[in-house]
Coordinates of N, CA, C and O in Angstrom, one line a residue:
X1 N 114.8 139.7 77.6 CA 113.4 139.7 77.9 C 112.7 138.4 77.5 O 111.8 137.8 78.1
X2 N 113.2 137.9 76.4 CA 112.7 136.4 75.9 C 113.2 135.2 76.9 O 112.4 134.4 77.1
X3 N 114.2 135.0 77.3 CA 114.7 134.4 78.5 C 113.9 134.3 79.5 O 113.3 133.2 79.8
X4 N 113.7 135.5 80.2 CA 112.5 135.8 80.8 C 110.9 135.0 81.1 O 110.3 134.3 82.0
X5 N 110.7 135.4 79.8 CA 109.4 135.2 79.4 C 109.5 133.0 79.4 O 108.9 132.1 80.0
X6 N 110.3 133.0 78.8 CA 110.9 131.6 78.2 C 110.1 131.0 80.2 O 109.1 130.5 80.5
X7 N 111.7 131.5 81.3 CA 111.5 130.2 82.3 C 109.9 130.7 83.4 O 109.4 130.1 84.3
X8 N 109.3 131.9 82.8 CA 108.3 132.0 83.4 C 107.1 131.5 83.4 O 106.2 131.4 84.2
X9 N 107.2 131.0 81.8 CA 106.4 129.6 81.3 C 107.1 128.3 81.9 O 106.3 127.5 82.4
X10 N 107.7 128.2 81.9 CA 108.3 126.6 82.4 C 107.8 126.7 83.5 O 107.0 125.8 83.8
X11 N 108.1 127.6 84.2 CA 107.9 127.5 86.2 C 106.4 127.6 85.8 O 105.9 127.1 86.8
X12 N 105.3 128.1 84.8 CA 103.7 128.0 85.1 C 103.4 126.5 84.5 O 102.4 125.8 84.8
X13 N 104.4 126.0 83.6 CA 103.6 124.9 83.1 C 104.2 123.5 84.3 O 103.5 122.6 84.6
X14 N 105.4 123.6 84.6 CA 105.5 122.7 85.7 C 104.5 123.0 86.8 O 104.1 121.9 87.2
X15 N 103.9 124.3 87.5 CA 103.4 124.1 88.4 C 101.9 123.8 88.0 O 101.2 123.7 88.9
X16 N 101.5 123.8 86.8 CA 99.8 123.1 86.4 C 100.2 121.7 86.2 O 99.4 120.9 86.1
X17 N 101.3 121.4 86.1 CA 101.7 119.7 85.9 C 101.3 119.1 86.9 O 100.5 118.1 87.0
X18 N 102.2 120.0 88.1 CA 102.0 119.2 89.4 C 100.8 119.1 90.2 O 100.4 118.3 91.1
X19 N 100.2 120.5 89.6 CA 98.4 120.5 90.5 C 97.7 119.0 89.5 O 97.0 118.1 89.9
X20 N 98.1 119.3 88.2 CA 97.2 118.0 87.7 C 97.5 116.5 88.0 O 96.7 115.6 87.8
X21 N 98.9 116.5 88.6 CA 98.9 115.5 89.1 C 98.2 115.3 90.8 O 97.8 114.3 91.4
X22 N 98.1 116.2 91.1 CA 97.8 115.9 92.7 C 96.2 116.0 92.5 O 95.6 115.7 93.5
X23 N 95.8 116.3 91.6 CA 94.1 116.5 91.6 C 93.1 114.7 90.7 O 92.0 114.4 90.6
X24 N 94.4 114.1 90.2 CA 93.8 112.8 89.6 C 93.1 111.9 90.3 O 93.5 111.8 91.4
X25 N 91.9 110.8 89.9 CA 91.5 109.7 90.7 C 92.2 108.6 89.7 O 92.4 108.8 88.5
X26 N 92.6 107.9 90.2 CA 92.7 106.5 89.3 C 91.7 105.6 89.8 O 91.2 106.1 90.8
X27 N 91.2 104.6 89.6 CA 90.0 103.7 89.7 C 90.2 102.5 89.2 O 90.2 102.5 87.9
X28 N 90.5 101.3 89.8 CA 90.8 99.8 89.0 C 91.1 98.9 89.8 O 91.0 99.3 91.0
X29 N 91.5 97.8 89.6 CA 91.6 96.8 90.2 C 92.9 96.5 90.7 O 93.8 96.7 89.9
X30 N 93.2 96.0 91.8 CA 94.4 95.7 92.7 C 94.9 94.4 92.1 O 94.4 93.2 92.2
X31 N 96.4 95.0 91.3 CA 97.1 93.8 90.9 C 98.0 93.0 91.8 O 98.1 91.8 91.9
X32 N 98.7 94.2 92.7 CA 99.2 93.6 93.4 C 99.3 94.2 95.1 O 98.9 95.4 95.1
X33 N 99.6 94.0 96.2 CA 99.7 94.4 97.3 C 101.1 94.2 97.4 O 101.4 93.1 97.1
X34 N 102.3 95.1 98.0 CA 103.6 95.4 98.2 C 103.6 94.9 99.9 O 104.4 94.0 100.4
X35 N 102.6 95.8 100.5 CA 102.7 96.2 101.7 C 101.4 96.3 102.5 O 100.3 96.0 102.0
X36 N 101.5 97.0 104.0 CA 100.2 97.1 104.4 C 100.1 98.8 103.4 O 98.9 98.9 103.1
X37 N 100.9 100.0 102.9 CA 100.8 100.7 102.6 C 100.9 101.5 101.3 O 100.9 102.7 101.0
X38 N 101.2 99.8 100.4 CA 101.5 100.1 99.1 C 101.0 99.2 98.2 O 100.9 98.1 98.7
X39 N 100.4 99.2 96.9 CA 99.6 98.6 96.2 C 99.7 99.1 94.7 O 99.4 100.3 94.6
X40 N 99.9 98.5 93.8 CA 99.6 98.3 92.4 C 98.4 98.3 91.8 O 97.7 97.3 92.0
X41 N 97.7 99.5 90.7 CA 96.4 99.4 90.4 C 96.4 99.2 88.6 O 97.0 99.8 87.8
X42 N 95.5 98.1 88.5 CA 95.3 98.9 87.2 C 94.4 99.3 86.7 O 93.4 98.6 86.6
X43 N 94.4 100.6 86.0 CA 93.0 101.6 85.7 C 92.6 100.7 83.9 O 91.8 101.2 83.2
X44 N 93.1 99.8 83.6 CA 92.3 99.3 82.1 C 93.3 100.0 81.4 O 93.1 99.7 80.2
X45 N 94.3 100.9 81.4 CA 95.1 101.7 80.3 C 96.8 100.8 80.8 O 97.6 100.1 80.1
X46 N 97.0 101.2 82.4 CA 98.4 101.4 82.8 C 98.0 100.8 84.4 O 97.1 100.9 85.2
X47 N 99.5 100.2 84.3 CA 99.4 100.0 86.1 C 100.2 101.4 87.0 O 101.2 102.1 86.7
X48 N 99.3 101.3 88.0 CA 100.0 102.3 89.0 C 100.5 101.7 90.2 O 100.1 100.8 90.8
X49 N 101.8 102.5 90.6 CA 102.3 102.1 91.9 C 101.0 103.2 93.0 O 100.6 104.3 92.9
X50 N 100.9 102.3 93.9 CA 99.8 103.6 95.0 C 100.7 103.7 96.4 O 101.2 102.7 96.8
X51 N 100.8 104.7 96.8 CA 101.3 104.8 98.2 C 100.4 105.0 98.9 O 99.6 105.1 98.1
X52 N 99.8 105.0 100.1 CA 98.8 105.6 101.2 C 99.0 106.8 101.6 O 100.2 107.1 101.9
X53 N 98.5 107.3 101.5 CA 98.7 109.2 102.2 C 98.5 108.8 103.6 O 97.8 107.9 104.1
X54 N 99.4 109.8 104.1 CA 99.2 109.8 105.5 C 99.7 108.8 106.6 O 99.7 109.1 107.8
X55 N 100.2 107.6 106.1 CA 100.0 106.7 106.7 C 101.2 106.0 106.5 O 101.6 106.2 105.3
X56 N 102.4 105.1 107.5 CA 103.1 104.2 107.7 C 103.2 103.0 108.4 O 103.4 102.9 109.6
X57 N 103.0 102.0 107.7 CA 102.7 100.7 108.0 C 104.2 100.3 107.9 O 105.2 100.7 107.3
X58 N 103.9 99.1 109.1 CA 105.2 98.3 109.8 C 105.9 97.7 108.4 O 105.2 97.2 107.5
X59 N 107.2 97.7 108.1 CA 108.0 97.1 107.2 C 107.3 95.5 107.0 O 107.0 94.9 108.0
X60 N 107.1 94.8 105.7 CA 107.5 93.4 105.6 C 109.1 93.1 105.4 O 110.0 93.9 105.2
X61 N 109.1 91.9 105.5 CA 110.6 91.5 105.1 C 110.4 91.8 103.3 O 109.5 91.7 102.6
X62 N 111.9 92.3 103.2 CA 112.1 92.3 101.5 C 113.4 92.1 101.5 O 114.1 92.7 102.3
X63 N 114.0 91.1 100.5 CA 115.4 91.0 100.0 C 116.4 89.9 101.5 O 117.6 90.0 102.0
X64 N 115.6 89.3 101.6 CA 116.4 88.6 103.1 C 116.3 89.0 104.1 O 116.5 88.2 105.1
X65 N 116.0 90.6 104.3 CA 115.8 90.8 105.6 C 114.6 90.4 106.3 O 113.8 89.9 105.5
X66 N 114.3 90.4 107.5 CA 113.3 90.2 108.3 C 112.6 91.2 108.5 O 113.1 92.3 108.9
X67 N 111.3 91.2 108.2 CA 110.2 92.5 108.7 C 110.1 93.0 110.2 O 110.5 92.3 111.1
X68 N 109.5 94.1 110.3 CA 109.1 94.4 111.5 C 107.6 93.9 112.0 O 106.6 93.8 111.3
X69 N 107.7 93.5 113.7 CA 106.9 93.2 114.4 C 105.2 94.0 113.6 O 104.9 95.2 113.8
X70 N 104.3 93.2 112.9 CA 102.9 93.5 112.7 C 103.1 93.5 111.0 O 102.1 93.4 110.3
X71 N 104.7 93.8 110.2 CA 104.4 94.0 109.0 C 103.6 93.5 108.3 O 103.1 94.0 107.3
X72 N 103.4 91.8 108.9 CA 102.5 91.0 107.9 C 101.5 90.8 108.0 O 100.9 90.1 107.2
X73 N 100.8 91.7 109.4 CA 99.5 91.4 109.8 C 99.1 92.7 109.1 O 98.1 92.5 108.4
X74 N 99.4 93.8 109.1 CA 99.0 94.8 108.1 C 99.4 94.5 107.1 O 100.5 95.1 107.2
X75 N 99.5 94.2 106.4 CA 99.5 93.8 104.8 C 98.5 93.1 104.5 O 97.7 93.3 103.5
X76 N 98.3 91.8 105.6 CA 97.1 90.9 105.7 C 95.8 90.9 105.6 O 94.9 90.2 105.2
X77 N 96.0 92.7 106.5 CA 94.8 93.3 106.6 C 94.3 94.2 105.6 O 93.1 94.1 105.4
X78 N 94.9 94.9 104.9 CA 94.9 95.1 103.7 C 94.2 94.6 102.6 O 93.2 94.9 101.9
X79 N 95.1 93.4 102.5 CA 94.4 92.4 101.3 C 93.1 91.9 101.4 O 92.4 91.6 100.4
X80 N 92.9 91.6 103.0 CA 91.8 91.1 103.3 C 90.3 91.9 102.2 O 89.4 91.5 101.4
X81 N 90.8 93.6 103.1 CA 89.5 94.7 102.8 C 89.3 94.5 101.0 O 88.3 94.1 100.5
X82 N 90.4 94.9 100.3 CA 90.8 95.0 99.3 C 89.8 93.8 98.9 O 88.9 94.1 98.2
X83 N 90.1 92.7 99.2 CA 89.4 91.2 98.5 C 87.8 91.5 98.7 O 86.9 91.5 97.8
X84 N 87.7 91.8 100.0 CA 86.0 92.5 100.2 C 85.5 93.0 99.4 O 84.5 92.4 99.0
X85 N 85.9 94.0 98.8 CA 85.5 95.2 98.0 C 85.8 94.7 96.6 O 85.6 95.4 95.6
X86 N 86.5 93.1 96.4 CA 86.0 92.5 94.9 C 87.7 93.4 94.4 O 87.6 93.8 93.3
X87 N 88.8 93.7 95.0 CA 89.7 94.3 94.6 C 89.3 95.4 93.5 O 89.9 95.4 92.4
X88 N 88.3 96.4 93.7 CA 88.5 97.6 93.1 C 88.5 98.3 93.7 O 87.8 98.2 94.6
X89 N 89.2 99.3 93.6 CA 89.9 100.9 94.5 C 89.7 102.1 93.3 O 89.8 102.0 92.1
X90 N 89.4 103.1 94.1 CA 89.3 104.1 94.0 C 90.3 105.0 94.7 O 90.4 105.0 96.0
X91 N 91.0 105.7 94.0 CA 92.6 106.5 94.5 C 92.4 107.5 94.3 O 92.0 107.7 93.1
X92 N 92.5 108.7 95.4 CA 92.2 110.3 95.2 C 94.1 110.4 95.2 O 94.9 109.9 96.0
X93 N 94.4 110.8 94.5 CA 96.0 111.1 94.3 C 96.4 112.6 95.0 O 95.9 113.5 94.4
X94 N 96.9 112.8 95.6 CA 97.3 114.1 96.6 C 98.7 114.6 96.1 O 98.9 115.8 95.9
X95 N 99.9 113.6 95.9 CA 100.8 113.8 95.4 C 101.8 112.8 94.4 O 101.3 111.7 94.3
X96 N 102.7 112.9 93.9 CA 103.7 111.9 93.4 C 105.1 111.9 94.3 O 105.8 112.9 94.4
X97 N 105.4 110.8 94.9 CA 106.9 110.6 95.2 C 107.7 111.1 94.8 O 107.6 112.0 94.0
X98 N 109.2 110.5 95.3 CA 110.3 110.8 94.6 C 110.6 109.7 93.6 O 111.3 109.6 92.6
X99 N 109.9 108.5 94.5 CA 110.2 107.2 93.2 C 108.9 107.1 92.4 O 108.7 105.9 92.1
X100 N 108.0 108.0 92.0 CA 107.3 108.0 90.6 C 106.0 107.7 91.6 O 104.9 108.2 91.2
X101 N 105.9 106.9 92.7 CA 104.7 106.4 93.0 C 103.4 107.3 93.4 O 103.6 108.2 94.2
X102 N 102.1 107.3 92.9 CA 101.1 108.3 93.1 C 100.8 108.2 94.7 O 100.7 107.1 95.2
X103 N 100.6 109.5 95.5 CA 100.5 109.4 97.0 C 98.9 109.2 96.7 O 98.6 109.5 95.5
X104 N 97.8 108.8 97.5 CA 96.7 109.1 97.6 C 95.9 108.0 98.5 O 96.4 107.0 98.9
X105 N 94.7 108.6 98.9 CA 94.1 108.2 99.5 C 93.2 106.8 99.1 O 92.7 107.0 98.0
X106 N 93.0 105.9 99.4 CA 92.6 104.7 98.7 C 91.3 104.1 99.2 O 91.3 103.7 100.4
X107 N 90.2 103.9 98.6 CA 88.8 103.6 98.8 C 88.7 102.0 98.1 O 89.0 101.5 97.0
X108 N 88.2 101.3 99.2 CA 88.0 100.4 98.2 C 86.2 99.8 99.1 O 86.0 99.4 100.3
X109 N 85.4 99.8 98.3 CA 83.9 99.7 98.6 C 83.3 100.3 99.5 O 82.4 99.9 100.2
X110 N 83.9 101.4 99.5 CA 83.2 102.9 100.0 C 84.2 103.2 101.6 O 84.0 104.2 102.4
X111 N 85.0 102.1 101.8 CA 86.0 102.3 103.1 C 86.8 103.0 103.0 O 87.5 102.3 102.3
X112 N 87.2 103.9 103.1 CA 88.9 104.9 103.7 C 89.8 103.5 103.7 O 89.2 103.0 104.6
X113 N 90.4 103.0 103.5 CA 91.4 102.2 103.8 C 92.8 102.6 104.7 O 93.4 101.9 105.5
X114 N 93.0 104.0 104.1 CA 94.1 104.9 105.1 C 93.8 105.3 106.0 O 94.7 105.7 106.7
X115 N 92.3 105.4 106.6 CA 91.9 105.8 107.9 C 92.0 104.5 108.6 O 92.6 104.4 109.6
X116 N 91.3 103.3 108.1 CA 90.5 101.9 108.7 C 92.1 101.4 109.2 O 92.3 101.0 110.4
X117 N 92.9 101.4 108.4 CA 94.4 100.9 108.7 C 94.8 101.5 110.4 O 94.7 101.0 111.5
X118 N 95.3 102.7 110.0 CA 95.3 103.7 111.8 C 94.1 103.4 112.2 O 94.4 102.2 112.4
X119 N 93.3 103.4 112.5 CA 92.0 102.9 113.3 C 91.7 101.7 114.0 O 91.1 101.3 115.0
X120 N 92.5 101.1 112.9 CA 92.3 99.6 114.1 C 93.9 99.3 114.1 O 94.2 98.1 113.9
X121 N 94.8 100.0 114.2 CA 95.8 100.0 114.9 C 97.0 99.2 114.2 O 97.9 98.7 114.9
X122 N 97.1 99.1 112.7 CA 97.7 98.5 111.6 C 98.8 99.4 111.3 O 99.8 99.0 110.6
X123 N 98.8 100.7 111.8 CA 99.9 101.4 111.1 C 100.0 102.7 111.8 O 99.2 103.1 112.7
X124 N 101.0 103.5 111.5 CA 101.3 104.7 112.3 C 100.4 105.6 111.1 O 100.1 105.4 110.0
X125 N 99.8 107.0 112.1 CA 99.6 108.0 111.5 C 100.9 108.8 110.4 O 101.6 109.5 111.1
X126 N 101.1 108.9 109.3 CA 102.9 109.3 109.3 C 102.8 110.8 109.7 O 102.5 111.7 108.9
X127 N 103.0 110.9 110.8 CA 103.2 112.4 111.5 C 103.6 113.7 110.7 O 103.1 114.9 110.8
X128 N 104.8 112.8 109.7 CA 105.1 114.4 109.0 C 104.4 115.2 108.0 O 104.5 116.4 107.8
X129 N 103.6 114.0 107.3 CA 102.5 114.2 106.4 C 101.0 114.2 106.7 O 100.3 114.5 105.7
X130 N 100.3 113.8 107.8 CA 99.1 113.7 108.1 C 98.3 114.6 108.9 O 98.9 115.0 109.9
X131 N 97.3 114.9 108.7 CA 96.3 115.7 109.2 C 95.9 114.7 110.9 O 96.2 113.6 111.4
X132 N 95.1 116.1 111.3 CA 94.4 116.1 112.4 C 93.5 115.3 112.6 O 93.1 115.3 113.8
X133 N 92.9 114.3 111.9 CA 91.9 113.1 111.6 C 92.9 112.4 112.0 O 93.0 112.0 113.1
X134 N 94.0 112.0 110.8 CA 94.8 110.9 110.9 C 95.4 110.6 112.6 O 95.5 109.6 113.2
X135 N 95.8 112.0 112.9 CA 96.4 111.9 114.5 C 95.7 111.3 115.0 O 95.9 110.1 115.5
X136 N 95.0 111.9 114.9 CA 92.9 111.3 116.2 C 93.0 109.9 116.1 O 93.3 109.0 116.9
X137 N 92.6 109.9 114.7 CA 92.4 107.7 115.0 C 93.8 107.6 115.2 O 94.0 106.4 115.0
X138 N 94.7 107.9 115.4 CA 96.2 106.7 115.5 C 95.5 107.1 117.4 O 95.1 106.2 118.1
X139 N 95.6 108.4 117.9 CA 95.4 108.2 119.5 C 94.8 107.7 119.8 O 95.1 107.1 120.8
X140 N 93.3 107.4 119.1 CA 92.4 106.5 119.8 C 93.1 104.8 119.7 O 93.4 104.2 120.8
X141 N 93.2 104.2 118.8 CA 94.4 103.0 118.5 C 94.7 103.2 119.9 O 94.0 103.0 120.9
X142 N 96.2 103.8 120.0 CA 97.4 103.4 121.1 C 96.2 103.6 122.4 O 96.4 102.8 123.3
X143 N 95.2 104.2 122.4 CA 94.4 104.3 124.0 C 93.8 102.9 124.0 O 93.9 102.2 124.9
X144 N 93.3 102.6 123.0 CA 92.1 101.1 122.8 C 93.3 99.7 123.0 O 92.9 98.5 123.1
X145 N 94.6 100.3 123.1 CA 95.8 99.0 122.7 C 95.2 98.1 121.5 O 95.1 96.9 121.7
X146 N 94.8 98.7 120.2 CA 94.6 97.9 118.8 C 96.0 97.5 118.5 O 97.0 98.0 118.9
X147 N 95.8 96.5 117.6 CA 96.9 96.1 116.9 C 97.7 96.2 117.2 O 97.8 96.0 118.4
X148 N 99.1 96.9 116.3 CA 100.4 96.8 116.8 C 100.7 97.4 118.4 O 101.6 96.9 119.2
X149 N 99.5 98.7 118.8 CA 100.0 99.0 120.0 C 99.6 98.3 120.8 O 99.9 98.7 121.9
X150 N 98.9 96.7 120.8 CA 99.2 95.9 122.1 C 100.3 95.0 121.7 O 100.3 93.8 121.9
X151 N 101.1 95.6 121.3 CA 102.6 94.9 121.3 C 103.2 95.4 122.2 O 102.8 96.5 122.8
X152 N 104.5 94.8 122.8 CA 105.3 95.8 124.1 C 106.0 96.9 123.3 O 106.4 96.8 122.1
X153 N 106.2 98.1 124.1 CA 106.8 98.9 123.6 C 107.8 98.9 122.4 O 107.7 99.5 121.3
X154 N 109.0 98.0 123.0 CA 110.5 97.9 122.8 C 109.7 97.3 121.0 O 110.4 97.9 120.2
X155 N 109.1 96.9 120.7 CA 108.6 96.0 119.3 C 108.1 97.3 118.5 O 108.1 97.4 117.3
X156 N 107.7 98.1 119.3 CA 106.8 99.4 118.0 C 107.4 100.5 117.7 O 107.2 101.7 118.0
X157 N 108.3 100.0 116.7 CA 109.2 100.6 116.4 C 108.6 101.3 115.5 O 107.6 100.7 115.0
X158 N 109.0 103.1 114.8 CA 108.2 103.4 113.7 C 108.8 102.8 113.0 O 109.8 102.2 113.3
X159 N 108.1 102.8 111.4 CA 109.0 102.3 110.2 C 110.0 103.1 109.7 O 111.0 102.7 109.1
X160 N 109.7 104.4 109.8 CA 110.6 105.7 109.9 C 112.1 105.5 110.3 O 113.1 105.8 109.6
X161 N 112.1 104.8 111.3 CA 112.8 104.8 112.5 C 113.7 103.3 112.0 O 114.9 103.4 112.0
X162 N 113.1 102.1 111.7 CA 113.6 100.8 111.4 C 114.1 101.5 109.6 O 115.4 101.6 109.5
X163 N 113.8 101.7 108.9 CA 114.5 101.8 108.2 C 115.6 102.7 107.8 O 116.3 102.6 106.8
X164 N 115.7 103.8 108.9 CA 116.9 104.0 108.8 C 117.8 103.2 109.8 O 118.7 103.8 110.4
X165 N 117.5 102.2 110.0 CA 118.5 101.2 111.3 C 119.6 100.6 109.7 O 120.5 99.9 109.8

């Protein structure tokens, strides 16, 4: 019965772990930019890795390889907003990866950055993970031919898709 009792605590306190992790903001300054979809914060305590919810931006090159068609223009674009906003963000955290990184949504001077990205045509909605918003602006994008979708077909490749090549 103590057994019992024992992993029925474990399975309640892992699952308030994980809601407290998906319920966090972090708030700080952008140390570094990885990607159009990844970013380094630091809150004044700790740096954070940030992922974008929702959202898949074209590969840059890393490690010798060559990036995909737009990687560097969404990255570009990125840093751009980011510099706007004086590099401070605001991260609504939704979830944690498998590589430690916090998923969340990223504000930086009151802009959506995960939306503005799909919106003007910087990055894929990531389908497996995104809401009915996120869809919307990636359709409007590919109809308006923004960004990467006025590339030719054969170039818009997902990143999904290129990195398992």
């Amino acid at each position: 019965m103590m057994k019992i009792f024992q992993w029925g605590f474990a399975a309640a306190m892992l699952a308030l772990s994980t809601t407290a992790i998906a319920n966090t903001t972090i708030e700080g300054v952008v140390v570094s930019v990885f990607d159009g979809d990844t970013i380094e914060v630091l809150d004044g305590r700790a740096t954070h890795k940030v992922r974008f919810a929702e959202i898949d931006c074209p590969e840059v090159g890393k490690r010798g390889r060559h990036g995909q068609p737009w990687g560097k223009r969404a990255t570009n674009e990125a840093k751009m907003k980011l510099r706007l906003a004086g590099e401070r963000v605001t991260v609504t955290v939704v979830d944690t990866d498998r590589y430690g990184r916090s998923i969340g949504t990223v504000f930086a001077g009151g802009l959506n950055l995960n939306e503005h990205l799909v919106a003007e045509g910087h990055c894929w909605a990531y389908s497996r993970y995104a809401g009915d918003r996120m869809i919307a602006l990636e359709r409007r994008a590919r109809q308006d031919r923004l960004g990467l979708w006025s590339l030719p077909a054969s170039e818009r490749i997902p990143p999904w898709d290129w990195r398992r090549q």
